[in-house]
PDB file of C-alpha atoms in Angstrom:
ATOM      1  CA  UNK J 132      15.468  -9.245 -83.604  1.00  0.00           C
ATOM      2  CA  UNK J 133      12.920 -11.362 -81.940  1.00  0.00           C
ATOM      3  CA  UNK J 134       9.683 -10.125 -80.257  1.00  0.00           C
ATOM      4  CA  UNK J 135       6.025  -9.645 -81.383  1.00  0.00           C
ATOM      5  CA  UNK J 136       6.650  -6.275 -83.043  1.00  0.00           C
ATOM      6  CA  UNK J 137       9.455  -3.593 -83.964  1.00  0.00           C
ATOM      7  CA  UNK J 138       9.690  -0.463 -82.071  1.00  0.00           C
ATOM      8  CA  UNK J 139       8.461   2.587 -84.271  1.00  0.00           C
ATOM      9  CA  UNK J 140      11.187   5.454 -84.882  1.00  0.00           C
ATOM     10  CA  UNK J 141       9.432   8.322 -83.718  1.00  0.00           C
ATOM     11  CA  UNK J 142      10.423  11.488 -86.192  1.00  0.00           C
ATOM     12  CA  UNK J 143      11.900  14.682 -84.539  1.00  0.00           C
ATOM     13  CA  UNK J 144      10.037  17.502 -82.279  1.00  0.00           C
ATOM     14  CA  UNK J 145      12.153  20.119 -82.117  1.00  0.00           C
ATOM     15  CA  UNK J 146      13.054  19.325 -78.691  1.00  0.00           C
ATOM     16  CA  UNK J 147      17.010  20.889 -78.611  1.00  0.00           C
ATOM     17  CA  UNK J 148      16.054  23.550 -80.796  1.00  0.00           C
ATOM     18  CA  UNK J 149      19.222  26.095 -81.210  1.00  0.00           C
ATOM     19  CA  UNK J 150      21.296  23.994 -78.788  1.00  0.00           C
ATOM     20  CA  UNK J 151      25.081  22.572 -79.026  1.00  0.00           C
ATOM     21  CA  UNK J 152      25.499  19.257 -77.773  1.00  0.00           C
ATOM     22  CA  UNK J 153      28.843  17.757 -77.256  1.00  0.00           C
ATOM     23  CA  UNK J 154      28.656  13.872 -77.857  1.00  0.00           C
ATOM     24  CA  UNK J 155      31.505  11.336 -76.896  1.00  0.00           C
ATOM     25  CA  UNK J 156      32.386   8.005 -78.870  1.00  0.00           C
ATOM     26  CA  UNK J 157      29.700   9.381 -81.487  1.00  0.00           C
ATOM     27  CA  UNK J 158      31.417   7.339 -84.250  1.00  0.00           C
ATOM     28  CA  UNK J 159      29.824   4.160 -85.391  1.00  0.00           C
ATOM     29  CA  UNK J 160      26.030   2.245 -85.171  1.00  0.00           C
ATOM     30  CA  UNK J 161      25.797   2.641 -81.179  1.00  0.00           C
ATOM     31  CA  UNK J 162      24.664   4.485 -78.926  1.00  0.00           C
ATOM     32  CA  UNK J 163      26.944   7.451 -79.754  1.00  0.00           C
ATOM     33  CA  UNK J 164      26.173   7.627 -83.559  1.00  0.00           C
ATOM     34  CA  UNK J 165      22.271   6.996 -82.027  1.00  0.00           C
ATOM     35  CA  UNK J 166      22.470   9.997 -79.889  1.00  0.00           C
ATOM     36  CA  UNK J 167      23.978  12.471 -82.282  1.00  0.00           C
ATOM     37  CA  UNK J 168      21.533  11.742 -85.348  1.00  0.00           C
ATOM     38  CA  UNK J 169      18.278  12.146 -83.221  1.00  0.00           C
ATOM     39  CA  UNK J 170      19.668  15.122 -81.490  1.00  0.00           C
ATOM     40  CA  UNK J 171      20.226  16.582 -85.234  1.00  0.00           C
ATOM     41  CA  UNK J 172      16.997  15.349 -85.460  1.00  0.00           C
ATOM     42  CA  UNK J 173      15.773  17.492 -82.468  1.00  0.00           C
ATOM     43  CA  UNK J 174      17.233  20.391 -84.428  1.00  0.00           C
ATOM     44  CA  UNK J 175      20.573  20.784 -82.269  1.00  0.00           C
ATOM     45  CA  UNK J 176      24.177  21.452 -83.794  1.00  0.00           C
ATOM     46  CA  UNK J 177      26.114  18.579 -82.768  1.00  0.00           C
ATOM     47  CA  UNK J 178      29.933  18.175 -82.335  1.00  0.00           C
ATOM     48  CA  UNK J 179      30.312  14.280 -82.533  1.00  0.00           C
ATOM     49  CA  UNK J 180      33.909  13.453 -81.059  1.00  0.00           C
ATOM     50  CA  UNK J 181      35.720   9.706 -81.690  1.00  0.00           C
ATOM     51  CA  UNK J 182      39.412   8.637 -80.591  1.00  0.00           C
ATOM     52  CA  UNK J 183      38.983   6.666 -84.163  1.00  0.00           C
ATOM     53  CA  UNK J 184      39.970   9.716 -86.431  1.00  0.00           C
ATOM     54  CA  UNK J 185      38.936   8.063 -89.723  1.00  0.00           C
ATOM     55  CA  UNK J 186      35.358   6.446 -88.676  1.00  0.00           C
ATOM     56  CA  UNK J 187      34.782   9.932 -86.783  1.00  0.00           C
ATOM     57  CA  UNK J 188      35.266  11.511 -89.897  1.00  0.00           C
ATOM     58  CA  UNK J 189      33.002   9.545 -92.048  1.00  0.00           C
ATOM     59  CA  UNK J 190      30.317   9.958 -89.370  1.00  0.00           C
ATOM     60  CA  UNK J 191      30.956  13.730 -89.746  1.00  0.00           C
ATOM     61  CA  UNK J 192      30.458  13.336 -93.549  1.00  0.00           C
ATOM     62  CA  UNK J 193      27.408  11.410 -93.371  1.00  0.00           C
ATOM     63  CA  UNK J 194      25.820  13.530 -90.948  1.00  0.00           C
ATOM     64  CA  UNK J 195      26.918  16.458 -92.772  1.00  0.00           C
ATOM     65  CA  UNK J 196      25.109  15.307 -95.989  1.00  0.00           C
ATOM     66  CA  UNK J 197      21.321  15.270 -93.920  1.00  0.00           C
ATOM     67  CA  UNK J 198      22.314  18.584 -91.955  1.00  0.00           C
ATOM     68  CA  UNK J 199      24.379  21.019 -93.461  1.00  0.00           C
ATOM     69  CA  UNK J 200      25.907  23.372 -91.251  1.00  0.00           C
ATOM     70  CA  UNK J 201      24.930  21.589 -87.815  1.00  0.00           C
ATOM     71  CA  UNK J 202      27.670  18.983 -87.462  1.00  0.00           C
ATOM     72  CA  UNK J 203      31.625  19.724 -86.639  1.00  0.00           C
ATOM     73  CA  UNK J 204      34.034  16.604 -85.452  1.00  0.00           C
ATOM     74  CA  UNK J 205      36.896  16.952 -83.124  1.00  0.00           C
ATOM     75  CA  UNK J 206      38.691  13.904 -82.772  1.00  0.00           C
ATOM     76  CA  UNK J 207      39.196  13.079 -78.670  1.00  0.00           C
ATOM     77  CA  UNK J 208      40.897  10.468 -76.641  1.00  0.00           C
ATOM     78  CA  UNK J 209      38.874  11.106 -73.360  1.00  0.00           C
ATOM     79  CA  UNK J 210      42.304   9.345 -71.456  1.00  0.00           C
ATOM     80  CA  UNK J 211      44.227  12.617 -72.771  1.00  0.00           C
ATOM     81  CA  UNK J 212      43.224  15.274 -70.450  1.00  0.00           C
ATOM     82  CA  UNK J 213      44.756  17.689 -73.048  1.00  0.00           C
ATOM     83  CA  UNK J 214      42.820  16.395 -76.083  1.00  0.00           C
ATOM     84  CA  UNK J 215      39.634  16.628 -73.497  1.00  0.00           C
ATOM     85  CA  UNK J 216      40.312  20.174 -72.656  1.00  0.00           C
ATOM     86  CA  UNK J 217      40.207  21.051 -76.469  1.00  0.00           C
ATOM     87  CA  UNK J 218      37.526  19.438 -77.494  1.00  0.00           C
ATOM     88  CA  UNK J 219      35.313  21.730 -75.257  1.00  0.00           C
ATOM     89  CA  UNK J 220      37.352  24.755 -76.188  1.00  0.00           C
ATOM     90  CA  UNK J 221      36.589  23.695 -80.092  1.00  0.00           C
ATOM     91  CA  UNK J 222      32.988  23.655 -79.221  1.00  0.00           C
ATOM     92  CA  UNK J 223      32.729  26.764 -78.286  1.00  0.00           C
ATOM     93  CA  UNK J 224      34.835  28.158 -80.565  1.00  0.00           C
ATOM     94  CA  UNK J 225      32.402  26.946 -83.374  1.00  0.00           C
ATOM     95  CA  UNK J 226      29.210  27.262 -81.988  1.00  0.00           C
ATOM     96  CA  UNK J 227      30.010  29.920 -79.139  1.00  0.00           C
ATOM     97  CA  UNK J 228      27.681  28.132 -76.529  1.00  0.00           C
ATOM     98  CA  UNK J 229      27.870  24.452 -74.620  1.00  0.00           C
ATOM     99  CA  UNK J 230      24.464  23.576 -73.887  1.00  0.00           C
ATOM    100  CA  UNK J 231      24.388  19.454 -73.837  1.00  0.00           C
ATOM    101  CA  UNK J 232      27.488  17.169 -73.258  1.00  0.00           C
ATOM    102  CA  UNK J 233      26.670  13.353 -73.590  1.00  0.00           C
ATOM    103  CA  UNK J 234      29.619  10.964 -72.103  1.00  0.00           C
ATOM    104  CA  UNK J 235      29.097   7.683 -74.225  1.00  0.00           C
ATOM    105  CA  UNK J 236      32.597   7.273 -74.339  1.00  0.00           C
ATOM    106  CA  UNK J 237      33.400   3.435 -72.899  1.00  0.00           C
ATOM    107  CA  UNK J 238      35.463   0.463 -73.132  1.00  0.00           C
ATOM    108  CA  UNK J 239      34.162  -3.162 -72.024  1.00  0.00           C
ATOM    109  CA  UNK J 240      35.798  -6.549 -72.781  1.00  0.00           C
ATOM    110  CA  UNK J 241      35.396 -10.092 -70.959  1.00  0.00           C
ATOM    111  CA  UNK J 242      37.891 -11.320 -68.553  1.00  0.00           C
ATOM    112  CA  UNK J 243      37.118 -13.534 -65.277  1.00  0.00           C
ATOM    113  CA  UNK J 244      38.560 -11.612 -62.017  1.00  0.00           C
ATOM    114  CA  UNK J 245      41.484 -14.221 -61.542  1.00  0.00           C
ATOM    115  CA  UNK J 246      42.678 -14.126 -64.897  1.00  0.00           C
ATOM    116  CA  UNK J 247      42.306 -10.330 -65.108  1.00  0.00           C
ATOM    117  CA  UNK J 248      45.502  -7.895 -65.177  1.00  0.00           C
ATOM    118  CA  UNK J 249      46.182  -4.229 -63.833  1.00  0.00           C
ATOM    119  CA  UNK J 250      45.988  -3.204 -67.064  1.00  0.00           C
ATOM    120  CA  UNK J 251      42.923  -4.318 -68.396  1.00  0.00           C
ATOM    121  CA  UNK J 252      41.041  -3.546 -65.193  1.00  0.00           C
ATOM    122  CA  UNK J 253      42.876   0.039 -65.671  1.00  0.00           C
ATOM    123  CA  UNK J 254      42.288   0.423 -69.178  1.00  0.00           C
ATOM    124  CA  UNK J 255      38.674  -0.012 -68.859  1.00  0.00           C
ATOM    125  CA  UNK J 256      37.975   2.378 -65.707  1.00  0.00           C
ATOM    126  CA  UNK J 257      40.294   4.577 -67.785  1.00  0.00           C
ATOM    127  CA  UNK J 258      38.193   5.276 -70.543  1.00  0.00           C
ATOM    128  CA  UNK J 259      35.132   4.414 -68.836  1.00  0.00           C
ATOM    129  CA  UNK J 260      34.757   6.104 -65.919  1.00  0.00           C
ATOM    130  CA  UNK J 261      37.825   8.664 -65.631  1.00  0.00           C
ATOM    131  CA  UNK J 262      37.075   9.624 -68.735  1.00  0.00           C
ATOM    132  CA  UNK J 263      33.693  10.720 -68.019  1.00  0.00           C
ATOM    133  CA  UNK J 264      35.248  12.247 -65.224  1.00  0.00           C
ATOM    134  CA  UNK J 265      37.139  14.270 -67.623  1.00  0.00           C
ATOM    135  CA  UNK J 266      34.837  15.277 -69.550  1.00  0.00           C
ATOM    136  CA  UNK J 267      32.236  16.227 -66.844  1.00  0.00           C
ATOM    137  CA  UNK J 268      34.604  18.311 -65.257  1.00  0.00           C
ATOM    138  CA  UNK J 269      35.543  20.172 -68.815  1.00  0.00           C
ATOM    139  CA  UNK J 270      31.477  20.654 -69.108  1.00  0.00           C
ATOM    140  CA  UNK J 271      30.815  22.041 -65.642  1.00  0.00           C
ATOM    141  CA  UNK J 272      34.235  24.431 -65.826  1.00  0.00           C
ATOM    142  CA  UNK J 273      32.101  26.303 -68.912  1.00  0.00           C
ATOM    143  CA  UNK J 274      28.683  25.855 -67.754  1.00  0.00           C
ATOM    144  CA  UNK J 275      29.262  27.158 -64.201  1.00  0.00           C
ATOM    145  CA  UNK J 276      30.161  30.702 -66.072  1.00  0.00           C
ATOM    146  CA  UNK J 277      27.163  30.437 -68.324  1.00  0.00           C
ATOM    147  CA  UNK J 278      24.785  29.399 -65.428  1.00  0.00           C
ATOM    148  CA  UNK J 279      23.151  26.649 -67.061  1.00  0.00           C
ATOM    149  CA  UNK J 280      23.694  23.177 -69.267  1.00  0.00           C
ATOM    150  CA  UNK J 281      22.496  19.391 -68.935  1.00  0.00           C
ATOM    151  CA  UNK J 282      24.914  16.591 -68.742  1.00  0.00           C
ATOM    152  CA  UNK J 283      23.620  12.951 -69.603  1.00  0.00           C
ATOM    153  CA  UNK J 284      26.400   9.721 -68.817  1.00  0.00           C
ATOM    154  CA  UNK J 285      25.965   6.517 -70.144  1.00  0.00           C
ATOM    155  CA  UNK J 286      26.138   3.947 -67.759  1.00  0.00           C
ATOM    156  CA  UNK J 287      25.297   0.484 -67.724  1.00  0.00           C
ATOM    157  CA  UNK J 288      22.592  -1.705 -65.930  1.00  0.00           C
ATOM    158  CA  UNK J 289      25.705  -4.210 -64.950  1.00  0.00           C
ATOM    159  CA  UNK J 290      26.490  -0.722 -62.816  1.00  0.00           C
ATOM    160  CA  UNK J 291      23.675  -2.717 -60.523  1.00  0.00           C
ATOM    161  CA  UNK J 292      23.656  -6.168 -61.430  1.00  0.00           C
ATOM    162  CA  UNK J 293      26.273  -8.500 -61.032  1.00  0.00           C
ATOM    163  CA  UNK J 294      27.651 -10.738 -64.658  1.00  0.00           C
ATOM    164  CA  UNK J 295      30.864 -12.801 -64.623  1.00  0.00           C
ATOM    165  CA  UNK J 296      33.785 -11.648 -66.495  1.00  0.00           C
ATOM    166  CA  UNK J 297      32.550  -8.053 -65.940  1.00  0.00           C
ATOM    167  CA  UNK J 298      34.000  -6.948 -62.620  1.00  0.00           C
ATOM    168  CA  UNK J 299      36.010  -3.993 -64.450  1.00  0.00           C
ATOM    169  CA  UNK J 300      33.285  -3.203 -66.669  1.00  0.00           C
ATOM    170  CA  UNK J 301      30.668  -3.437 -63.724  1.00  0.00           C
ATOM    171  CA  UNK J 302      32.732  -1.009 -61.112  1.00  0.00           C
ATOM    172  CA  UNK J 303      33.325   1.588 -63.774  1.00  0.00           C
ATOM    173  CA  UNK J 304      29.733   2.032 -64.339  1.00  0.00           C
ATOM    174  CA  UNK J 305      28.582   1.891 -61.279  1.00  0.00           C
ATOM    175  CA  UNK J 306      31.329   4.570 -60.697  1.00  0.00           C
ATOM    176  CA  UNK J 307      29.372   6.654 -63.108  1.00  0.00           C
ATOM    177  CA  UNK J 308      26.361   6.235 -61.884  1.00  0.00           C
ATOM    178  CA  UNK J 309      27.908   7.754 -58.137  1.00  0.00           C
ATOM    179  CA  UNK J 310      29.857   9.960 -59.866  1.00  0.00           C
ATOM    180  CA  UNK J 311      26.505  11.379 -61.634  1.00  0.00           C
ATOM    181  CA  UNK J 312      24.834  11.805 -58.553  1.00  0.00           C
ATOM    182  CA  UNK J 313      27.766  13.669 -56.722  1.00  0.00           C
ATOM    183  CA  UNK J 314      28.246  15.681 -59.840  1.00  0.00           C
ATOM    184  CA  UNK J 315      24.416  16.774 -60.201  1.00  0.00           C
ATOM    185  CA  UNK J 316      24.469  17.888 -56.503  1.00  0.00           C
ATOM    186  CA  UNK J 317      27.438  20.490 -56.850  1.00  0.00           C
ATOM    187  CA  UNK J 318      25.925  21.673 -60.145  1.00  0.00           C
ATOM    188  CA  UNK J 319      22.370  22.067 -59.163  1.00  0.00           C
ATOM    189  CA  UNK J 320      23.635  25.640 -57.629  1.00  0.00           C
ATOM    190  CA  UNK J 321      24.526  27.026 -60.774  1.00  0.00           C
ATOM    191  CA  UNK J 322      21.792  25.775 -62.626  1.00  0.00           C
ATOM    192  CA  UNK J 323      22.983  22.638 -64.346  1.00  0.00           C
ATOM    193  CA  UNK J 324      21.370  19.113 -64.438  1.00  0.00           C
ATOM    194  CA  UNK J 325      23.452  15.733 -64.474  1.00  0.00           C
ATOM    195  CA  UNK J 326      21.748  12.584 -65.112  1.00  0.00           C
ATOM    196  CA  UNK J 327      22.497   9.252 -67.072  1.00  0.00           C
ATOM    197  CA  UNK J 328      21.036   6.190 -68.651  1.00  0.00           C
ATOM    198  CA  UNK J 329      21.569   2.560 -67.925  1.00  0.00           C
ATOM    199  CA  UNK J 330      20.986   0.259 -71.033  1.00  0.00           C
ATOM    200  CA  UNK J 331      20.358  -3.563 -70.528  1.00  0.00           C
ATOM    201  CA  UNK J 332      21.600  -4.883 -74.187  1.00  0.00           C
ATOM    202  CA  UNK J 333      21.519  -2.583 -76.773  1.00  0.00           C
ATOM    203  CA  UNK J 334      22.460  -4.234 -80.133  1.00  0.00           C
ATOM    204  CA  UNK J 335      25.066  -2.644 -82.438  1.00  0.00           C
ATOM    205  CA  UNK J 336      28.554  -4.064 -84.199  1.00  0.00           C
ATOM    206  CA  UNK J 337      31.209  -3.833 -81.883  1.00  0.00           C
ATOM    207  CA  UNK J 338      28.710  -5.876 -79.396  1.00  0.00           C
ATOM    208  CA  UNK J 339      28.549  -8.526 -81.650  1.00  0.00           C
ATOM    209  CA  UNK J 340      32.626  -8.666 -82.000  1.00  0.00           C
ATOM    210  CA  UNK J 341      33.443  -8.636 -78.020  1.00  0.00           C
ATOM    211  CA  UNK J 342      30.178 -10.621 -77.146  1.00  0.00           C
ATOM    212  CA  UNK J 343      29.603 -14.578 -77.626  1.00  0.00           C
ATOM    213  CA  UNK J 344      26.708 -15.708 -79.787  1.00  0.00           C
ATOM    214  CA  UNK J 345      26.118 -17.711 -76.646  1.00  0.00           C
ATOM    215  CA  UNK J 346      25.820 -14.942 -74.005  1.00  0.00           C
ATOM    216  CA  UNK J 347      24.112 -12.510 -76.392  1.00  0.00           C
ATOM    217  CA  UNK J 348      20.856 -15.066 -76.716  1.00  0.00           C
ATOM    218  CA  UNK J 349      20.918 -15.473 -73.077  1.00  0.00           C
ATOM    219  CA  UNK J 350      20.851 -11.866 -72.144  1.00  0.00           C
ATOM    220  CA  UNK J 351      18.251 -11.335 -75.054  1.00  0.00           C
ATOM    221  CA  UNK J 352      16.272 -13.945 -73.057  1.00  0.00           C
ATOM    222  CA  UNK J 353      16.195 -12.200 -70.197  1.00  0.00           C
ATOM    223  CA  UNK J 354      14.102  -8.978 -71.276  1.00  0.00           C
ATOM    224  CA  UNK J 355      10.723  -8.690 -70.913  1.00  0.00           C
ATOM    225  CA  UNK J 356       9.833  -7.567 -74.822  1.00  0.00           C
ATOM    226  CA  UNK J 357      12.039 -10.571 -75.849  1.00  0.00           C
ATOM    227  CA  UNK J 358      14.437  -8.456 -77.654  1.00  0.00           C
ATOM    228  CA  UNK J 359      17.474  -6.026 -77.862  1.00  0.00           C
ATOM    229  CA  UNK J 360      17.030  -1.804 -77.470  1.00  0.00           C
ATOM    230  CA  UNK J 361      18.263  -0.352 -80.875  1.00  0.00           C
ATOM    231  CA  UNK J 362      20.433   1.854 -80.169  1.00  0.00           C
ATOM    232  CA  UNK J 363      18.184   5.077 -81.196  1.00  0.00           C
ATOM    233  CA  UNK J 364      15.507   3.471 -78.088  1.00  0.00           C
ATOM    234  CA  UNK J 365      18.673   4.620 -75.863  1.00  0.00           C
ATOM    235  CA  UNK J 366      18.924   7.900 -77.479  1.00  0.00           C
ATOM    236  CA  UNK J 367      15.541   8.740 -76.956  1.00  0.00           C
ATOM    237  CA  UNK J 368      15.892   8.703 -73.213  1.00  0.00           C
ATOM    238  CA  UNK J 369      19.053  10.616 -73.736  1.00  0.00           C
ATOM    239  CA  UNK J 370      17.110  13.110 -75.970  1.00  0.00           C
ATOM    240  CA  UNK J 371      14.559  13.455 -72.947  1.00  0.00           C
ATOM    241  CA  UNK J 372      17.187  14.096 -70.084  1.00  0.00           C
ATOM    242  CA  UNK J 373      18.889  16.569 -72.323  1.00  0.00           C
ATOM    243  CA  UNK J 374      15.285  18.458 -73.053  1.00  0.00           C
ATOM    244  CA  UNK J 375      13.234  20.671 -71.362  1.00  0.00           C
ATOM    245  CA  UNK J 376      10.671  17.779 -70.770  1.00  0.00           C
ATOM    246  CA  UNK J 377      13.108  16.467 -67.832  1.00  0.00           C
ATOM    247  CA  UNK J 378      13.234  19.993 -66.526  1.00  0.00           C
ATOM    248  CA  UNK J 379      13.146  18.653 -62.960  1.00  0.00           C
ATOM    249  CA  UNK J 380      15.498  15.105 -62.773  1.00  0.00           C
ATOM    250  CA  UNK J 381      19.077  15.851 -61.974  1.00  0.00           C
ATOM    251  CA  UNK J 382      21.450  13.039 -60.475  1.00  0.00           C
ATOM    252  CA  UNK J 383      19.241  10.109 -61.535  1.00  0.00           C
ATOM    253  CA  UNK J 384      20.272   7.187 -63.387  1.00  0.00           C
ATOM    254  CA  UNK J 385      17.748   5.968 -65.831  1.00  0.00           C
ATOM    255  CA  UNK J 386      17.451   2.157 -66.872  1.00  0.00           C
ATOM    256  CA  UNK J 387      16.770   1.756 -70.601  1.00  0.00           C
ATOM    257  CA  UNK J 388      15.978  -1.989 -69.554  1.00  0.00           C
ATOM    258  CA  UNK J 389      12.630  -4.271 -70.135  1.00  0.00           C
ATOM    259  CA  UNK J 390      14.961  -6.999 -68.353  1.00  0.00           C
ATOM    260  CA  UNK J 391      13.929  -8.871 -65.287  1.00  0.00           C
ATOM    261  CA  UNK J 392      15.230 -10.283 -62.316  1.00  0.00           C
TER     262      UNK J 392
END
């Protein structure tokens, strides 16, 4: 990491409190895995879902270790409507509530338009934005008969900005970001908020595996502190949208970015 200073982990309020938060792709050192240990933090019970069964279930044992009692995992392919379905059933079945779902679940990759085929433009609006889809409409199904909930997506600041070889990547987020504003305004009557985030660059492994050397420095380059978001920085925002601190912000779409034009 470059930049003058490091960002300071700020310890836990109690800001989710006695809430259950459902949390996608929450296997791993992103955002997921980010999102689930400061909302354990916050004092929620989290159920952290993965389509990777085996790193899902050593994220449930490591969490599990620091907070007995307040993690479950249910392994989900957010593509499998079924597997979707359950996942939100298991919830409640464990926790008997749904107060928080975060959709983190996405897939990205590099691939010019010309060279592109249907199916990697499909797989990635797949997983990206139907599955949010899927999810969100899982979510509301329960929270419209409990009168109450928040909903936070994770989008993607290429949802607005245009970067070659990301056309696929770039229309499914921007697809979330409409499909979070559509979403908040047919949930506001029963009492639910939908909002999401937009990262810039937020640095974990799998980044470093699809993404050159090359690219990563440039984007780097571009933000204002003159480094990468951790992935906890984008967790933070997500903790605030899913808090009673944001009590008032459905269908907005939140940039975790210090980048400039």
């Amino acid at each position: 990491m470059t930049g003058v200073e490091s960002p300071v982990y700020e310890p836990g309020h109690g800001l989710l409190k006695g809430r259950t938060a459902v949390i996608t792709a929450a296997a791993g050192a992103g955002i997921g895995g980010a999102t689930a240990r400061r909302f354990l933090e916050e004092g929620a019970r989290v159920v952290v879902s993965d389509a990777h069964v085996r790193r899902l279930k050593e994220c449930e044992t490591e969490l599990a270790r620091e907070f007995p009692g307040a993690v479950t995992a249910v392994p989900c392919d957010v593509t499998d409507g079924t597997q979707v379905t359950a996942l939100f059933e298991a919830a409640v079945r464990e926790h008997g509530r749904l107060d928080v779902v975060v959709n983190n679940a996405g897939l990205g990759g590099t691939s010019d338009l010309v060279d592109m085929s249907d199916e990697q433009w499909s797989r990635v609006l797949d997983v990206t934005l139907n599955g949010t889809f899927r999810c969100t409409r899982a979510a509301l199904r329960l929270m419209r008969e409990t009168r109450g909930g928040v909903i936070v997506n994770n989008s993607s600041v290429v949802g607005w900005r245009a970067q070659a070889g990301q056309a696929h990547y770039a229309a499914a987020k921007a697809g979330v970001m409409a499909l979070t504003r559509c979403a908040a305004i047919e949930a506001a009557g029963f009492g639910v908020r939908v909002n999401a985030v937009a990262p810039s660059l937020a640095m974990h492994p799998h980044l470093v595996k699809v993404t050159s050397a090359d690219l990563l420095e440039e984007l780097t380059a571009r933000e204002a502190f003159g480094r990468y978001a951790e992935p906890w920085e984008v967790a933070n925002v997500i903790v605030f949208l899913a808090s009673g601190y944001s009590s008032y912000l459905t269908g907005e779409v939140v940039a975790v970015s210090s980048q400039h034009p």
